[in-house]
Every structure is written in C-alpha cells, then in structure tokens.
Short mmCIF file of C-alpha atoms in Angstrom, two decimals:
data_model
loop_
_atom_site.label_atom_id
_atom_site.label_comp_id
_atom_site.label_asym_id
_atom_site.label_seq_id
_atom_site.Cartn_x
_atom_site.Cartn_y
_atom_site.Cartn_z
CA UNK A 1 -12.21 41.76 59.48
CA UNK A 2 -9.39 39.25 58.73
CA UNK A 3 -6.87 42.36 58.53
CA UNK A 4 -7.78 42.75 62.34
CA UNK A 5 -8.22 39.51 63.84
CA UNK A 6 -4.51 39.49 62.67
CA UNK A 7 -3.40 42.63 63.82
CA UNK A 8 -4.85 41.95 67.69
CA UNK A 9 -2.28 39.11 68.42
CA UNK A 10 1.05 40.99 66.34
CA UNK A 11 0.27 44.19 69.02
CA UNK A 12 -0.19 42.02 71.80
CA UNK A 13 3.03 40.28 71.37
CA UNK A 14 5.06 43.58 70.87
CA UNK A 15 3.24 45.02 74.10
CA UNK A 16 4.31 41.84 75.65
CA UNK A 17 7.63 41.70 74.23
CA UNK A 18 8.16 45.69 75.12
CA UNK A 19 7.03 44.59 78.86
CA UNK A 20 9.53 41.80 78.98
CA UNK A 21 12.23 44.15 78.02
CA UNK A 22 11.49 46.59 80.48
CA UNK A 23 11.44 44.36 83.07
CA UNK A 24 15.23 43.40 82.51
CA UNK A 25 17.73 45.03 84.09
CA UNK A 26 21.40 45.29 83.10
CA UNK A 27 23.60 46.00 85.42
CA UNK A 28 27.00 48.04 84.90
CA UNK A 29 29.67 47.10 87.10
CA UNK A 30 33.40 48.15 87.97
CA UNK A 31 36.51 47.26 90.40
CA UNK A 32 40.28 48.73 89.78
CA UNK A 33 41.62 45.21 89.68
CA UNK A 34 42.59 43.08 86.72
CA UNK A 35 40.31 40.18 84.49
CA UNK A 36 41.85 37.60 86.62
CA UNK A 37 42.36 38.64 89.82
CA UNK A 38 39.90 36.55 92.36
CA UNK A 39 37.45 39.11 93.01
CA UNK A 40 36.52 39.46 88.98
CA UNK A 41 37.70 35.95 88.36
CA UNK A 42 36.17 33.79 90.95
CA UNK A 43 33.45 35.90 92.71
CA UNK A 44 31.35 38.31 90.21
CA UNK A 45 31.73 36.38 87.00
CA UNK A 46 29.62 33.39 88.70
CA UNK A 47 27.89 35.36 91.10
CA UNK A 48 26.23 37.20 87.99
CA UNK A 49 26.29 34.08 86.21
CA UNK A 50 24.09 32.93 89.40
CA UNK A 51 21.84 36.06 89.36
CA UNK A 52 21.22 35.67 85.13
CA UNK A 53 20.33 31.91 85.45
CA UNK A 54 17.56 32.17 88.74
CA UNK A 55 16.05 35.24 87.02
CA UNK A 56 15.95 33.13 82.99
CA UNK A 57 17.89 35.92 81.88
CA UNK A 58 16.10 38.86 83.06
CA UNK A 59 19.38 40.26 85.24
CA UNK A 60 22.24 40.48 83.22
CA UNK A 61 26.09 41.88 84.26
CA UNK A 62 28.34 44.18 82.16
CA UNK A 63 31.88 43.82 84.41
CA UNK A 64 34.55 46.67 83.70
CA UNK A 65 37.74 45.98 85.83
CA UNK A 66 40.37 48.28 85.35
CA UNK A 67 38.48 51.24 86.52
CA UNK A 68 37.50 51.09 82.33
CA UNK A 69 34.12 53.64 83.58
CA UNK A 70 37.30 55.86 84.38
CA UNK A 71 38.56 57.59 87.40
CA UNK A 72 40.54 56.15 90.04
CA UNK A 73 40.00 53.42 92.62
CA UNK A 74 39.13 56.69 95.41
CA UNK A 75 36.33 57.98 92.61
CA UNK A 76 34.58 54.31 92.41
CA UNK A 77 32.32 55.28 95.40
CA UNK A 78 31.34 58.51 93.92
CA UNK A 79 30.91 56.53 90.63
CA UNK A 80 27.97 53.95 91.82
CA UNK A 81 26.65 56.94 94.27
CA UNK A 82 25.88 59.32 91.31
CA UNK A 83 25.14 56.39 88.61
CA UNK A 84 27.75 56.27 86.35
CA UNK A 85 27.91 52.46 87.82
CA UNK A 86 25.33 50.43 89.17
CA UNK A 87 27.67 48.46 91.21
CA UNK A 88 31.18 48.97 92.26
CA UNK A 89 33.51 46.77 94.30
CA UNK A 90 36.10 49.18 96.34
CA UNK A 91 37.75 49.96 99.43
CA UNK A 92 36.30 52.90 101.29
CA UNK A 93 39.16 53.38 102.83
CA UNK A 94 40.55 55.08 99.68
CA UNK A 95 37.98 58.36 100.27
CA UNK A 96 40.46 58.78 103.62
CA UNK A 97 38.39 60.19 106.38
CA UNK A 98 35.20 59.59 104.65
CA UNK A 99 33.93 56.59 106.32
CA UNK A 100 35.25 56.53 109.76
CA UNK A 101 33.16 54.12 111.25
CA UNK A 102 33.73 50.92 109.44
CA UNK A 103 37.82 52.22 109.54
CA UNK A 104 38.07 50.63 112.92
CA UNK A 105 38.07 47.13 111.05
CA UNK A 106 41.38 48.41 109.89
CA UNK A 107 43.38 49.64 113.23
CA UNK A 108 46.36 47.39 114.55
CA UNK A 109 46.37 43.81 114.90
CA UNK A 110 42.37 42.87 115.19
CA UNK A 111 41.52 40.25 112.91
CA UNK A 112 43.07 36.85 112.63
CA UNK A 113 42.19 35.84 109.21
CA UNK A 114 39.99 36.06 105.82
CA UNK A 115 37.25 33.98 107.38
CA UNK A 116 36.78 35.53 111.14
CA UNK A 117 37.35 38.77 109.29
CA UNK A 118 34.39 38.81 106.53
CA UNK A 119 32.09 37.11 109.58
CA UNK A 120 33.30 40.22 112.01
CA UNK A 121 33.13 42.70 108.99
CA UNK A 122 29.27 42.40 108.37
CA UNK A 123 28.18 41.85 111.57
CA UNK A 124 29.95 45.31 112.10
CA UNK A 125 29.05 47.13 109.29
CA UNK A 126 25.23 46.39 110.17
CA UNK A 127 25.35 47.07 113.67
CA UNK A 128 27.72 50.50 113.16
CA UNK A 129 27.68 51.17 109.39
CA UNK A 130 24.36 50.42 107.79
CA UNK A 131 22.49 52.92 108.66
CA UNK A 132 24.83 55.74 109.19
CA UNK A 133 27.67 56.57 106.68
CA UNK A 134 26.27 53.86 104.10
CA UNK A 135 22.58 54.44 104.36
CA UNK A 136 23.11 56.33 100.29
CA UNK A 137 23.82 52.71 99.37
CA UNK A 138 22.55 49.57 98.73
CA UNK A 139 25.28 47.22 100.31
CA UNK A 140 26.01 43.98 98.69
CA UNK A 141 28.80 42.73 100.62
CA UNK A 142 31.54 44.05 103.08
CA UNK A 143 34.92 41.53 103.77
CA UNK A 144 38.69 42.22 104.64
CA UNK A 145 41.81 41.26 102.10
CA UNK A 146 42.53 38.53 104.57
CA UNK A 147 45.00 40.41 106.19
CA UNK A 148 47.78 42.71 105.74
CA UNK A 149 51.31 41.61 105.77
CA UNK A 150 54.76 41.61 105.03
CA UNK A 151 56.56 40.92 101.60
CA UNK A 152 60.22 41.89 100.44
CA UNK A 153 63.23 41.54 98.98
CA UNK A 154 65.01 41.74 102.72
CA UNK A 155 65.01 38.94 105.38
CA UNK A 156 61.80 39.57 107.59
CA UNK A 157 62.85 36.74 110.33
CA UNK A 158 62.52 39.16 113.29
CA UNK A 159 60.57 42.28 113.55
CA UNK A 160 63.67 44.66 113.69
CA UNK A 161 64.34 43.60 110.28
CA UNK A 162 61.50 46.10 109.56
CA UNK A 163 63.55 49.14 110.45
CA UNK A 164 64.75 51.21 107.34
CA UNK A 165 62.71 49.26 105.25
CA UNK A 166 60.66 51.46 102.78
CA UNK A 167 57.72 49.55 101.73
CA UNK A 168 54.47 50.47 99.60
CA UNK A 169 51.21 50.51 101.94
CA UNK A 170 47.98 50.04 100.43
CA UNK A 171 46.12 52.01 103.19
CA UNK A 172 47.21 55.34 105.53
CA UNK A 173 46.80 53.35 108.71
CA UNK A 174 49.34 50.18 107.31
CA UNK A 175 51.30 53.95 106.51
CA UNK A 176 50.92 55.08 109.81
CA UNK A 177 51.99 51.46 111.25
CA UNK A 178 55.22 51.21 109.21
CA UNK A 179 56.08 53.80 110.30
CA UNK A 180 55.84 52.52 114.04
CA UNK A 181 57.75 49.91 113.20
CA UNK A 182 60.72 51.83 112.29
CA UNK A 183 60.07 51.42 108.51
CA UNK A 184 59.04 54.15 105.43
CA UNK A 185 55.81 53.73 104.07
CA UNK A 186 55.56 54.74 100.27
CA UNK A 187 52.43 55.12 98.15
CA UNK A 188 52.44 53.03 94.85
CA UNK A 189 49.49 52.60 92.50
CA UNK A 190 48.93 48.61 92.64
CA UNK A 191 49.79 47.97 89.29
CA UNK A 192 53.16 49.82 89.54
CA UNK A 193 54.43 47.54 92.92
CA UNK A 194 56.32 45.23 90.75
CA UNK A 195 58.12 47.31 89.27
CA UNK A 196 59.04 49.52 91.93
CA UNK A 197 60.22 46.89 93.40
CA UNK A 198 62.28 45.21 90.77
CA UNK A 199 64.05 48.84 90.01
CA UNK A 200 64.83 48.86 93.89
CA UNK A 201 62.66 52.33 94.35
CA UNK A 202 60.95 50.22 97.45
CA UNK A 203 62.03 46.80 99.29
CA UNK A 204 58.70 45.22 98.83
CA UNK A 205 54.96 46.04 100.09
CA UNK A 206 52.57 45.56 102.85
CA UNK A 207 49.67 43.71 101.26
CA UNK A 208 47.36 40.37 101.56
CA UNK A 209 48.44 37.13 100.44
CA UNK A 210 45.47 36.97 98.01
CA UNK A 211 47.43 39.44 95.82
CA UNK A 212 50.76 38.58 95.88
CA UNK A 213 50.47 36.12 92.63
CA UNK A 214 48.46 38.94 90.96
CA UNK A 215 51.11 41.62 91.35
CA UNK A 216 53.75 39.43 90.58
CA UNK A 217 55.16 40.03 95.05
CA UNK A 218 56.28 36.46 95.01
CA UNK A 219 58.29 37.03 91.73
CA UNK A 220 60.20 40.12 92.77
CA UNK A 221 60.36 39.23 96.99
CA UNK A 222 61.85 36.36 98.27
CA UNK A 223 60.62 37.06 102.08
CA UNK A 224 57.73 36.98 103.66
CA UNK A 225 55.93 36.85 107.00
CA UNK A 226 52.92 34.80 108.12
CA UNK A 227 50.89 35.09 111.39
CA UNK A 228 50.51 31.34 113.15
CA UNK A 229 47.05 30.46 113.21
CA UNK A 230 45.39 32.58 115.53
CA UNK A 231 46.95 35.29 115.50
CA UNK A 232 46.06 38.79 113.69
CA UNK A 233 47.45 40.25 110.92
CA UNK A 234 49.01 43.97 111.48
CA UNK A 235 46.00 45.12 109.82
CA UNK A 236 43.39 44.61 106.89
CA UNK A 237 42.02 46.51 103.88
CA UNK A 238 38.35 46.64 104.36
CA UNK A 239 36.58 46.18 100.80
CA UNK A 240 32.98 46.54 99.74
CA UNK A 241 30.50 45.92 97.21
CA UNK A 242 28.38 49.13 96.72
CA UNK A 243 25.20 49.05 94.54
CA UNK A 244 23.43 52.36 93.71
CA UNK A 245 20.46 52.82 95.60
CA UNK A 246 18.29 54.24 93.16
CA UNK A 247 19.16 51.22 90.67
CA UNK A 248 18.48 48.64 93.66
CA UNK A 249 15.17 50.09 94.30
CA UNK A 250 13.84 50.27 90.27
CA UNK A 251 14.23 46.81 90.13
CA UNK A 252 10.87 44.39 90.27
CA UNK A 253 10.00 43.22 92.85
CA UNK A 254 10.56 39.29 92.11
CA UNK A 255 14.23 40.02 90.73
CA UNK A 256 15.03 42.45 93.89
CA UNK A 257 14.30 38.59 95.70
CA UNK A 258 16.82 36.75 93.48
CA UNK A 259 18.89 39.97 94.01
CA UNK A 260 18.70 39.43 97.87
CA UNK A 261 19.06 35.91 97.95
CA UNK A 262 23.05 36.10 96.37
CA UNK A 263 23.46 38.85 98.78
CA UNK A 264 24.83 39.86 101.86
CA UNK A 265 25.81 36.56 104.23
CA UNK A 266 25.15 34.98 101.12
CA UNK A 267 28.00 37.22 99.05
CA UNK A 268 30.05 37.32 102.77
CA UNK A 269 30.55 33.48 102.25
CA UNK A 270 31.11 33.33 98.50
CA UNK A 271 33.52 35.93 99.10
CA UNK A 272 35.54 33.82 101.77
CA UNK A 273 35.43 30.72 100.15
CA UNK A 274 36.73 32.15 96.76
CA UNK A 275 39.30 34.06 99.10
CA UNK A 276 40.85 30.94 101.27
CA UNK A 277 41.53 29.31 98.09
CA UNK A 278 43.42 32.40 96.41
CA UNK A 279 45.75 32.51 99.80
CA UNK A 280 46.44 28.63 99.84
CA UNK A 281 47.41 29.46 96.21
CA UNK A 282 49.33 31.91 96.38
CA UNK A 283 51.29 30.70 99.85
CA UNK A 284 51.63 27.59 97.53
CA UNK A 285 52.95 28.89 94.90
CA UNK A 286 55.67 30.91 97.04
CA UNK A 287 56.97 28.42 98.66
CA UNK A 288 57.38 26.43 94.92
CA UNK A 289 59.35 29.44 94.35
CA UNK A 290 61.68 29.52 96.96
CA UNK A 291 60.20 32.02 98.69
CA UNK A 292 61.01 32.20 102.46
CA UNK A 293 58.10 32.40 104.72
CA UNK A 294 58.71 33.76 108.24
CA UNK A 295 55.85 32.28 110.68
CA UNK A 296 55.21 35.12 113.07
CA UNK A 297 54.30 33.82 117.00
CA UNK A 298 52.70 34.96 119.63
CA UNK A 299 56.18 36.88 121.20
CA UNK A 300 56.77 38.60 117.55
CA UNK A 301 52.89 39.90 117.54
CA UNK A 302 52.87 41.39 121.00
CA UNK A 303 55.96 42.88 120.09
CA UNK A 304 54.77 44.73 117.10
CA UNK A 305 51.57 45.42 119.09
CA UNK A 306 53.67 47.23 121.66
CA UNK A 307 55.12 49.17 118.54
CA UNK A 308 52.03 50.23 116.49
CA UNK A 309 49.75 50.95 120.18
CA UNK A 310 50.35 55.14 119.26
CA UNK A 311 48.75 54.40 115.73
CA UNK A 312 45.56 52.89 117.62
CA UNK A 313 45.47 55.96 119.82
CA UNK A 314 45.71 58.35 117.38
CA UNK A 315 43.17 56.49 115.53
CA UNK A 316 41.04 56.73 118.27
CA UNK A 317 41.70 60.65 119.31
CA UNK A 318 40.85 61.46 115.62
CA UNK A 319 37.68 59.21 115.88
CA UNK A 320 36.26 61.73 118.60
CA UNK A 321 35.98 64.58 115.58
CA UNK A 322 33.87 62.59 113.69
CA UNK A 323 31.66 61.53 116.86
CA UNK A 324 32.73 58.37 117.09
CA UNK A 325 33.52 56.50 120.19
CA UNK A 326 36.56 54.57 118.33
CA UNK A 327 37.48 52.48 121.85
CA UNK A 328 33.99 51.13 121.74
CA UNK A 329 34.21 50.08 118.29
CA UNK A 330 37.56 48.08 118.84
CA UNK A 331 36.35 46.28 122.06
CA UNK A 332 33.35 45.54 120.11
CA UNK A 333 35.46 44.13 117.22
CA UNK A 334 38.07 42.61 120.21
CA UNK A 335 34.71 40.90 121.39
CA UNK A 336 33.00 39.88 117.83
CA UNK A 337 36.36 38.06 117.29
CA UNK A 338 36.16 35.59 120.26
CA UNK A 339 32.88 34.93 119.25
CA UNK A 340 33.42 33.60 115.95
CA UNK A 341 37.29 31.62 116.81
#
C-alpha cells in the first residue's frame, strides 16, 4: 500500500513533466547574413530573448546565420515553406518573378527612408500581399534595407559620374536601373563585394547604408551618395520574416498570443528602430573615415528619375503577365507615402 501511495505522485510528475515538454516549442531559425550584422545582432537575438522570457521559457530560438541549414539566400523561402526552418529572414526578391506583388515596393525612386518604408511596406503587404502570394506563410514582419544607394571607389558628385561605372546590384531591378543610368550592373555574392572591389573587378556596389560597415563598403570606397531628407532612394530591397505555417499553427494557444504580441507592427517597429541606428552608424563611421558623402537634391533625383522611368514601365508591362495591375500598386505606394511624411 505504501509502494503505491508512492508511486501515484512519481507518475504524476513525469506525466506532468512530459506535458510541460510538449508544450515547448523550439524554434529553428536562419538568415544569409553574418553573427553581427543588425538583423541577427540587434533584432532576433532580443526579440527571441523577448519571446523566451514572456513565455518562462516555454519558446526558445536556435539562430543559424550564414545560411548554416544550407542552400543559398534564393532557397531560404523554400527552406521555412517545406520545414527545414521554422523561421527564415530573406528577401523574396531573390526567387525573381516569384512574388510580383510586393516587387512594386522595389521599382524606381518610391520610398524616402527606413522608417516611411517599413510603415508603407506592411501596410502594403496586408492590403496586396497577405492573402495572395504569401497566404503559405505565417508573416512575421516585412521592411525595406532603408534604401538603395550609391558606394564606390569613383567620385559620385553628379549623376553622370555613374556612366561606365560597373557596380554589384543586390536586386535585378537596382540591375535594370544601373543600367539606365549609363552604368554595368554585376552580380556578386554579398560576402565577396569587398573583395571585388579591392581587386578592382567592380568600382563599388549599390546597397543600403545599414550594410556598408558589415561588408567592409566604407573601407574599400571612398564615395558615396545620400538622398536629402525627403527624398527617395533609387530603390529598396524588400526583406521579410517568414515563419512556416504549419509550425505557427501547432503552437498553444497562450504562446501563439506571446507569439503575436512581438509580431507584425510590433516586429515593423523593432525592426526600424534597430535599423536608424545601424545607418547613423555606419554614415558615422564613414565620414570618421574620410569618406566623401555626396548629398543628392531634389534636381539630381528628378534627373535620375527621368533616367530609370523605362525600368518602371517595363516593370509594369511585365506586371500585366502575372495579373497584376503594377500602375495601381505604385500610385498606391506614391499615396501610402504622403500619408505617413
């Protein structure tokens, strides 16, 4: 009788213990970019810090930058879709053609900065995007880079400095608008920009301020160009954070609400905050460097809007194969933008 009054409390707290650790979830998530860059740095680490804490320990993060689950940065989405992560912070504009909608973010000279960006990004993607080409996934977030630009190893004070230039893009329509501008666009794997550049196999690269420290730009370029406030950027590199749906959806009930809670506008602003601090840096530490910093006005924007207008038609043409109305989408943007300035 003893032998069983004992026994009844050792099951009850394995059944209980066995309960609690099926109720935790782990989750497995992976980006292409290094330990410290911003987005692994400044934005997951504490954001699943943040998610492990409300839930007492019950969600829990395994982070693998470097694409260490394997692939490329194009086979992350494919990755999270079929499982092999839970989570996977991309750009969807690496599957070209794939996602056309939420592409329109990225034609010519739209958005003025990282903040107006992210805010115009997800009020985009869930008007356009949500339930269309991203309904397989549960959507975390959805920002910009901040905004594409100008970095090399040539003067950049005046837009025809641009001609001849061969440059590494990070994304076929920043391709598609260096060429426009007179300029080659070559395609460089992001951890290879550096040293393409230092050999002299490229003048410099289009890409956002956030990553110039990162790559090592502002160590191998000495010019650069920066929009006055106000004004947009050539063009931006939507990015995402893409959870698996089927993950998302085993999850309990009470930690799908802590889930929600450091999601979406939540993420959006986390995000942005983590991201205007990266660019201050990073312009900062430029100009400490001697770097040269060419402030772009109004005159020098219109003037490469003039340029790149073919690359926002063609954009547009192609749209119409896919069944998109791609002039709506950019007066829509056009008009989401002078809401939020």
């Amino acid at each position: 009788m003893k032998k069983m009054t004992l026994l009844v409390p050792i099951l009850a707290l394995s059944a209980a213990t066995h309960a609690l650790a099926a109720d935790k979830v782990t989750l497995k998530i992976g980006h292409f970019l290094p330990p410290l860059s911003t987005i692994h740095q400044h934005i997951l680490t504490p954001w699943c810090n943040d998610l492990n804490k409300e839930s007492n320990g019950r969600i829990e993060c395994q982070l693998y930058p470097l694409n260490q689950l394997g692939g490329t940065p194009a086979q992350l989405v494919d990755q999270v879709r079929y499982g092999v992560a839970d989570i996977v912070w991309t750009a969807p504009g690496y599957s070209a053609g794939r996602f056309k909608t939420i592409e329109a973010l990225e034609t010519p000279f739209l958005l003025p900065n990282s903040r107006v960006g992210n805010q115009v990004a997800w009020k985009f993607f869930e008007k356009y995007s949500k339930d269309g080409e991203f309904k397989d996934f549960k959507v975390i977030s959805v920002q910009t880079d901040g905004g594409v630009t100008f970095h090399a190893n040539k003067p950049l004070d005046n837009v025809s400095d641009l001609k001849g230039m061969k440059l590494r893009t990070p994304t076929r329509l920043a391709s598609q608008m260096m060429k426009a501008l007179g300029g080659e666009a070559i395609s460089i794997p992001p951890s290879q920009v550096a040293e393409s550049i230092s050999k002299g196999v490229v003048d410099g690269a289009m890409g956002a301020w956030e990553v110039v420290p990162p790559s090592k730009l502002d160590e191998v370029t000495k010019y650069h160009v920066l929009p006055e406030s106000g004004q947009p950027y050539p063009t931006v590199t939507v990015l995402m954070l893409l959870m698996n749906k089927n993950k998302y959806n085993s999850m309990p009930a009470d930690l799908k609400a802590i889930f929600d809670k450091y999601s979406g506008p939540a993420m959006v602003e986390r995000i942005t905050k983590a991201w205007e601090q990266a660019e201050k840096d990073a312009i900062d530490k430029t100009l400490s460097g001697k770097g040269v910093i060419a402030k772009y006005d109004a005159a020098k924007i219109q003037q490469m809007q003039e340029m790149t207008k073919s690359v926002t038609a063609q954009w547009i043409n192609d749209a119409k194969a896919s069944k998109v109305d791609g002039q709506k989408l950019i007066d829509d943007i056009k008009q989401m933008v002078k809401e939020q300035q």
